[in-house]
Coordinates of N, CA and C in Angstrom, one line a residue:
M1 N -0.6 -28.0 -3.9 CA -1.1 -27.2 -3.6 C -0.9 -25.9 -5.1
S2 N -1.4 -24.7 -4.8 CA -2.1 -24.1 -6.3 C -0.8 -23.3 -6.3
N3 N -0.1 -23.0 -7.8 CA 0.8 -21.8 -7.8 C 0.1 -20.7 -8.7
Q4 N -0.8 -20.4 -8.2 CA -1.7 -18.8 -7.7 C -1.4 -17.6 -7.1
V5 N -1.4 -16.5 -7.7 CA -0.7 -15.4 -7.3 C -1.2 -14.6 -7.4
I6 N -1.3 -13.2 -7.0 CA -1.9 -12.1 -6.4 C -0.9 -11.2 -8.0
G7 N -1.8 -11.4 -8.6 CA -1.0 -10.0 -10.3 C -1.3 -8.8 -9.7
H8 N -3.0 -8.0 -9.6 CA -2.4 -7.2 -9.2 C -3.6 -6.4 -8.5
V9 N -3.1 -5.8 -8.3 CA -4.2 -5.1 -7.3 C -5.1 -3.5 -7.3
E10 N -5.5 -2.9 -7.2 CA -6.2 -1.9 -7.7 C -6.9 -0.9 -6.2
I11 N -6.4 -0.1 -5.6 CA -6.4 0.6 -4.5 C -7.6 1.9 -5.5
P12 N -9.1 1.8 -4.7 CA -10.1 4.0 -4.7 C -9.3 4.7 -4.2
V13 N -9.7 6.0 -5.0 CA -9.1 7.4 -4.4 C -9.8 8.4 -4.3
T14 N -9.4 9.2 -3.8 CA -10.7 9.9 -4.3 C -9.6 11.2 -4.7
N15 N -7.9 10.9 -4.6 CA -7.7 12.5 -4.8 C -5.9 11.6 -5.4
F16 N -5.9 12.2 -6.9 CA -5.3 11.2 -7.7 C -3.4 12.3 -7.2
D17 N -3.4 13.3 -6.6 CA -2.1 13.9 -7.0 C -1.8 13.7 -5.0
K18 N -2.5 13.4 -4.7 CA -2.7 13.3 -2.9 C -1.8 11.5 -3.3
S19 N -2.8 10.4 -3.1 CA -2.2 9.6 -3.5 C -1.3 8.8 -4.8
V20 N -0.6 9.6 -5.5 CA 0.1 9.3 -6.5 C 1.8 9.7 -5.3
K21 N 1.5 10.8 -4.6 CA 2.4 11.2 -3.8 C 3.0 10.2 -2.8
F22 N 1.5 10.0 -2.1 CA 2.1 9.1 -0.8 C 2.9 7.7 -0.7
Y23 N 2.0 7.1 -2.3 CA 2.4 5.6 -2.1 C 4.3 5.4 -3.2
N24 N 4.2 6.2 -4.3 CA 5.3 6.6 -4.7 C 6.5 7.2 -3.6
A25 N 6.3 7.8 -2.4 CA 7.0 8.0 -1.1 C 7.3 6.8 -0.9
V26 N 6.1 6.6 -0.3 CA 6.7 4.8 0.9 C 6.3 3.7 0.8
F27 N 6.3 3.8 -0.7 CA 6.8 1.9 -1.5 C 7.6 2.5 -1.9
G28 N 8.8 3.4 -2.7 CA 9.3 3.8 -3.7 C 8.6 3.1 -5.2
W29 N 7.6 3.2 -5.2 CA 6.7 3.4 -6.3 C 6.9 4.3 -8.0
E30 N 6.4 3.6 -9.3 CA 6.7 5.0 -10.4 C 5.1 4.8 -10.2
L31 N 4.2 5.4 -9.9 CA 3.1 5.3 -10.3 C 2.7 6.2 -11.5
K32 N 2.0 6.1 -11.9 CA 2.0 6.9 -13.7 C 0.7 6.8 -14.7
P33 N 0.7 7.6 -14.6 CA -0.9 7.9 -15.6 C -1.3 6.5 -16.2
F34 N -1.9 5.8 -16.5 CA -2.6 4.4 -17.5 C -3.7 4.9 -19.1
G35 N -4.8 5.8 -18.4 CA -5.5 5.7 -19.3 C -6.6 6.0 -18.8
N36 N -7.3 6.4 -18.9 CA -9.4 6.5 -18.4 C -9.1 6.8 -17.4
G37 N -8.8 7.3 -16.4 CA -8.9 8.8 -15.4 C -7.8 6.9 -14.2
Y38 N -6.8 6.8 -14.1 CA -6.5 5.6 -13.7 C -4.8 5.7 -13.4
Y39 N -4.2 5.4 -13.0 CA -3.0 4.9 -12.1 C -2.2 3.7 -12.7
L40 N -0.6 3.5 -12.2 CA -0.6 2.9 -12.7 C 1.0 1.8 -12.4
H41 N 1.5 1.0 -11.5 CA 2.6 1.1 -11.2 C 3.0 -0.6 -11.4
N42 N 4.1 -1.1 -12.4 CA 4.6 -1.8 -12.6 C 5.2 -3.0 -12.4
S43 N 5.7 -3.5 -11.4 CA 7.0 -3.9 -10.2 C 8.7 -4.8 -11.3
H44 N 7.1 -5.6 -13.1 CA 8.5 -5.5 -13.5 C 8.8 -7.2 -12.9
R45 N 8.3 -7.5 -11.8 CA 8.2 -9.1 -11.4 C 7.1 -9.4 -10.9
G46 N 5.9 -9.3 -12.3 CA 4.9 -10.4 -11.5 C 3.0 -8.9 -11.2
M47 N 3.9 -8.3 -10.7 CA 2.2 -7.6 -9.5 C 2.3 -6.4 -10.0
T48 N 0.8 -6.0 -10.1 CA 0.9 -4.7 -10.8 C 0.5 -4.0 -9.6
V49 N 0.0 -2.7 -9.1 CA -0.7 -1.8 -8.6 C -2.0 -0.4 -9.3
G50 N -2.6 -0.6 -9.4 CA -3.7 0.6 -9.5 C -4.6 1.1 -9.0
L51 N -4.6 2.8 -9.5 CA -5.3 3.7 -8.5 C -6.2 4.0 -9.2
R52 N -7.8 3.9 -8.9 CA -8.9 3.7 -9.9 C -9.2 4.8 -8.4
K53 N -10.2 6.1 -9.8 CA -10.5 7.4 -9.0 C -12.2 7.2 -8.8
V54 N -12.5 7.5 -7.4 CA -13.9 7.6 -6.4 C -14.2 7.6 -6.2
D55 N -15.4 8.6 -6.4 CA -15.2 10.1 -5.3 C -15.8 9.5 -4.0
A56 N -15.7 8.6 -3.7 CA -15.8 7.8 -1.7 C -15.2 6.8 -1.6
V57 N -14.2 6.7 -0.2 CA -14.0 5.1 -0.2 C -14.2 4.6 1.6
D58 N -15.3 2.9 0.9 CA -15.9 2.8 2.6 C -14.8 2.4 2.7
K59 N -14.0 3.1 3.8 CA -13.0 2.9 5.0 C -13.5 1.4 5.3
G60 N -12.5 0.7 6.7 CA -12.3 0.0 7.2 C -13.1 -1.4 7.1
N61 N -14.3 -1.5 5.5 CA -14.4 -2.2 4.8 C -13.9 -3.1 3.7
C62 N -13.3 -3.7 3.9 CA -11.9 -3.8 2.9 C -11.0 -5.0 3.2
T63 N -11.1 -5.1 1.9 CA -9.4 -6.6 1.8 C -8.2 -6.0 2.5
I64 N -7.4 -6.5 3.0 CA -6.5 -5.8 3.6 C -4.9 -6.6 3.2
F65 N -4.2 -6.4 1.9 CA -3.3 -6.3 1.3 C -2.0 -6.2 2.3
H66 N -0.8 -6.9 2.1 CA 0.5 -6.8 2.5 C 1.8 -6.2 1.8
I67 N 2.3 -5.0 1.2 CA 3.0 -5.1 1.6 C 4.3 -4.7 1.7
S68 N 5.9 -6.1 1.1 CA 7.0 -6.2 1.5 C 7.9 -5.3 2.0
V69 N 8.1 -4.4 2.9 CA 9.2 -3.7 3.0 C 11.0 -4.0 3.5
E70 N 11.7 -3.3 3.5 CA 13.2 -3.6 4.1 C 13.3 -3.5 5.2
D71 N 12.4 -1.6 6.2 CA 12.7 -1.7 6.7 C 11.5 -1.4 7.5
I72 N 10.6 -1.3 7.8 CA 9.3 -1.5 8.7 C 9.4 0.4 9.3
D73 N 10.5 0.1 9.1 CA 10.3 1.8 11.5 C 10.8 2.9 10.7
A74 N 11.3 2.2 9.6 CA 10.9 3.8 8.1 C 10.3 3.7 7.3
T75 N 9.3 3.1 6.8 CA 8.8 3.3 6.4 C 7.5 3.8 7.2
L76 N 7.1 3.2 8.6 CA 6.1 4.1 8.8 C 6.5 5.5 9.5
K77 N 8.0 6.0 9.4 CA 8.5 7.3 9.4 C 7.8 8.5 8.5
V78 N 7.8 8.0 7.6 CA 7.9 7.9 6.0 C 5.6 8.1 6.1
V79 N 5.8 6.7 5.7 CA 3.5 7.7 6.2 C 3.3 8.5 6.7
K80 N 3.7 8.4 8.5 CA 3.2 9.8 8.7 C 3.8 10.6 7.7
K81 N 5.1 11.3 7.7 CA 4.4 12.3 7.1 C 4.5 12.9 5.9
Q82 N 3.8 11.4 5.8 CA 3.3 12.5 3.9 C 1.8 11.9 4.5
K83 N 1.3 12.4 5.6 CA 0.3 12.6 5.5 C -0.9 10.8 6.4
G84 N -0.4 10.1 6.5 CA -0.6 9.0 6.4 C -1.2 8.0 8.0
T85 N -1.6 7.3 8.4 CA -2.2 6.8 9.0 C -1.7 5.3 10.4
V86 N -0.9 5.3 10.7 CA -0.6 4.3 12.0 C -1.0 3.6 12.7
Q87 N -2.6 3.0 12.4 CA -3.3 2.1 12.9 C -3.1 1.6 13.7
R88 N -2.2 0.6 13.3 CA -1.5 -0.9 14.3 C 0.5 -0.3 14.6
A89 N 0.3 -0.2 15.8 CA 1.9 -0.3 15.4 C 2.7 -1.2 15.3
K90 N 4.5 -0.6 14.9 CA 4.5 -2.6 15.2 C 4.6 -3.3 15.8
T91 N 4.7 -5.3 15.5 CA 4.0 -5.6 15.5 C 4.5 -7.1 15.4
I92 N 5.3 -7.8 16.5 CA 5.2 -8.9 16.2 C 5.3 -10.3 15.3
I93 N 5.6 -10.2 14.6 CA 4.5 -11.9 14.3 C 6.1 -13.1 14.7
P94 N 5.5 -13.7 15.7 CA 6.6 -14.7 16.6 C 7.4 -15.2 14.9
V95 N 8.8 -16.1 14.9 CA 9.7 -16.5 13.3 C 9.0 -15.6 12.6
Y96 N 8.1 -15.2 12.0 CA 7.8 -14.0 10.2 C 8.8 -13.7 10.3
G97 N 8.3 -12.7 11.8 CA 8.3 -11.3 11.3 C 8.4 -9.8 11.4
Y98 N 8.2 -8.8 11.7 CA 6.9 -7.5 11.7 C 6.0 -7.7 11.4
Y99 N 4.3 -6.6 11.4 CA 4.1 -6.5 10.3 C 3.1 -5.3 11.2
A100 N 2.6 -4.4 9.9 CA 2.1 -3.1 10.5 C 0.4 -2.6 9.9
L101 N 0.0 -2.1 10.3 CA -1.0 -1.6 9.5 C -1.5 -0.1 9.9
I102 N -1.0 1.0 8.1 CA -2.0 2.0 8.1 C -2.5 2.4 7.6
S103 N -3.0 3.3 7.3 CA -4.2 4.2 5.9 C -3.1 5.3 5.4
D104 N -3.6 5.4 4.3 CA -3.3 6.4 3.0 C -4.0 6.8 3.2
P105 N -3.9 8.2 2.4 CA -4.6 9.9 3.1 C -6.1 9.3 2.7
D106 N -6.9 8.4 2.0 CA -8.5 7.9 2.1 C -8.5 7.7 3.2
G107 N -8.2 6.9 4.0 CA -8.9 6.3 4.6 C -8.3 4.5 4.3
N108 N -7.8 4.2 2.8 CA -7.8 2.8 3.1 C -6.5 2.0 3.5
T109 N -6.5 1.4 4.4 CA -6.2 0.5 5.3 C -5.5 -0.6 4.3
I110 N -3.8 -0.6 5.4 CA -2.6 -1.1 3.7 C -2.3 -1.8 5.0
G111 N -2.0 -3.2 5.4 CA 0.0 -3.7 6.1 C 0.7 -3.8 5.2
V112 N 2.3 -3.5 6.1 CA 3.0 -3.4 6.0 C 4.1 -4.0 6.3
Y113 N 4.5 -5.4 6.0 CA 5.7 -7.2 6.7 C 7.1 -6.3 6.3
Q114 N 7.9 -7.1 7.2 CA 9.1 -7.5 7.7 C 8.9 -8.3 7.9
G115 N 9.8 -9.5 6.7 CA 10.4 -10.8 6.5 C 12.0 -10.7 8.3
N116 N 11.1 -11.9 9.1 CA 12.7 -12.3 9.1 C 12.8 -12.7 8.3
Y117 N 14.5 -12.4 7.6 CA 14.9 -13.5 7.0 C 16.3 -13.1 7.0

């Protein structure tokens, strides 16, 4: 079995102000300017997330990654409050927990996951 893990995720966005506000509010991240038109969140747990400025986002044609959350219901409420969209409501994954799919203000699809611990 490989020990490879995802170390960095880069999300294309058209508006840094909207996107930084959205991701910081929904996931409690601290996205900060990193130079060269880039924002970065460092979890200090082996994974970083970056926001990359683009002119347009190719909606619906992307790799979907899932962010672990403690309370998926509370997270979905914050998504709506921050003008995101719930694409797929909370859905049970037998034995494992729950997931949902959301869209950020640019239409990027992001998964949220609450495991059964």
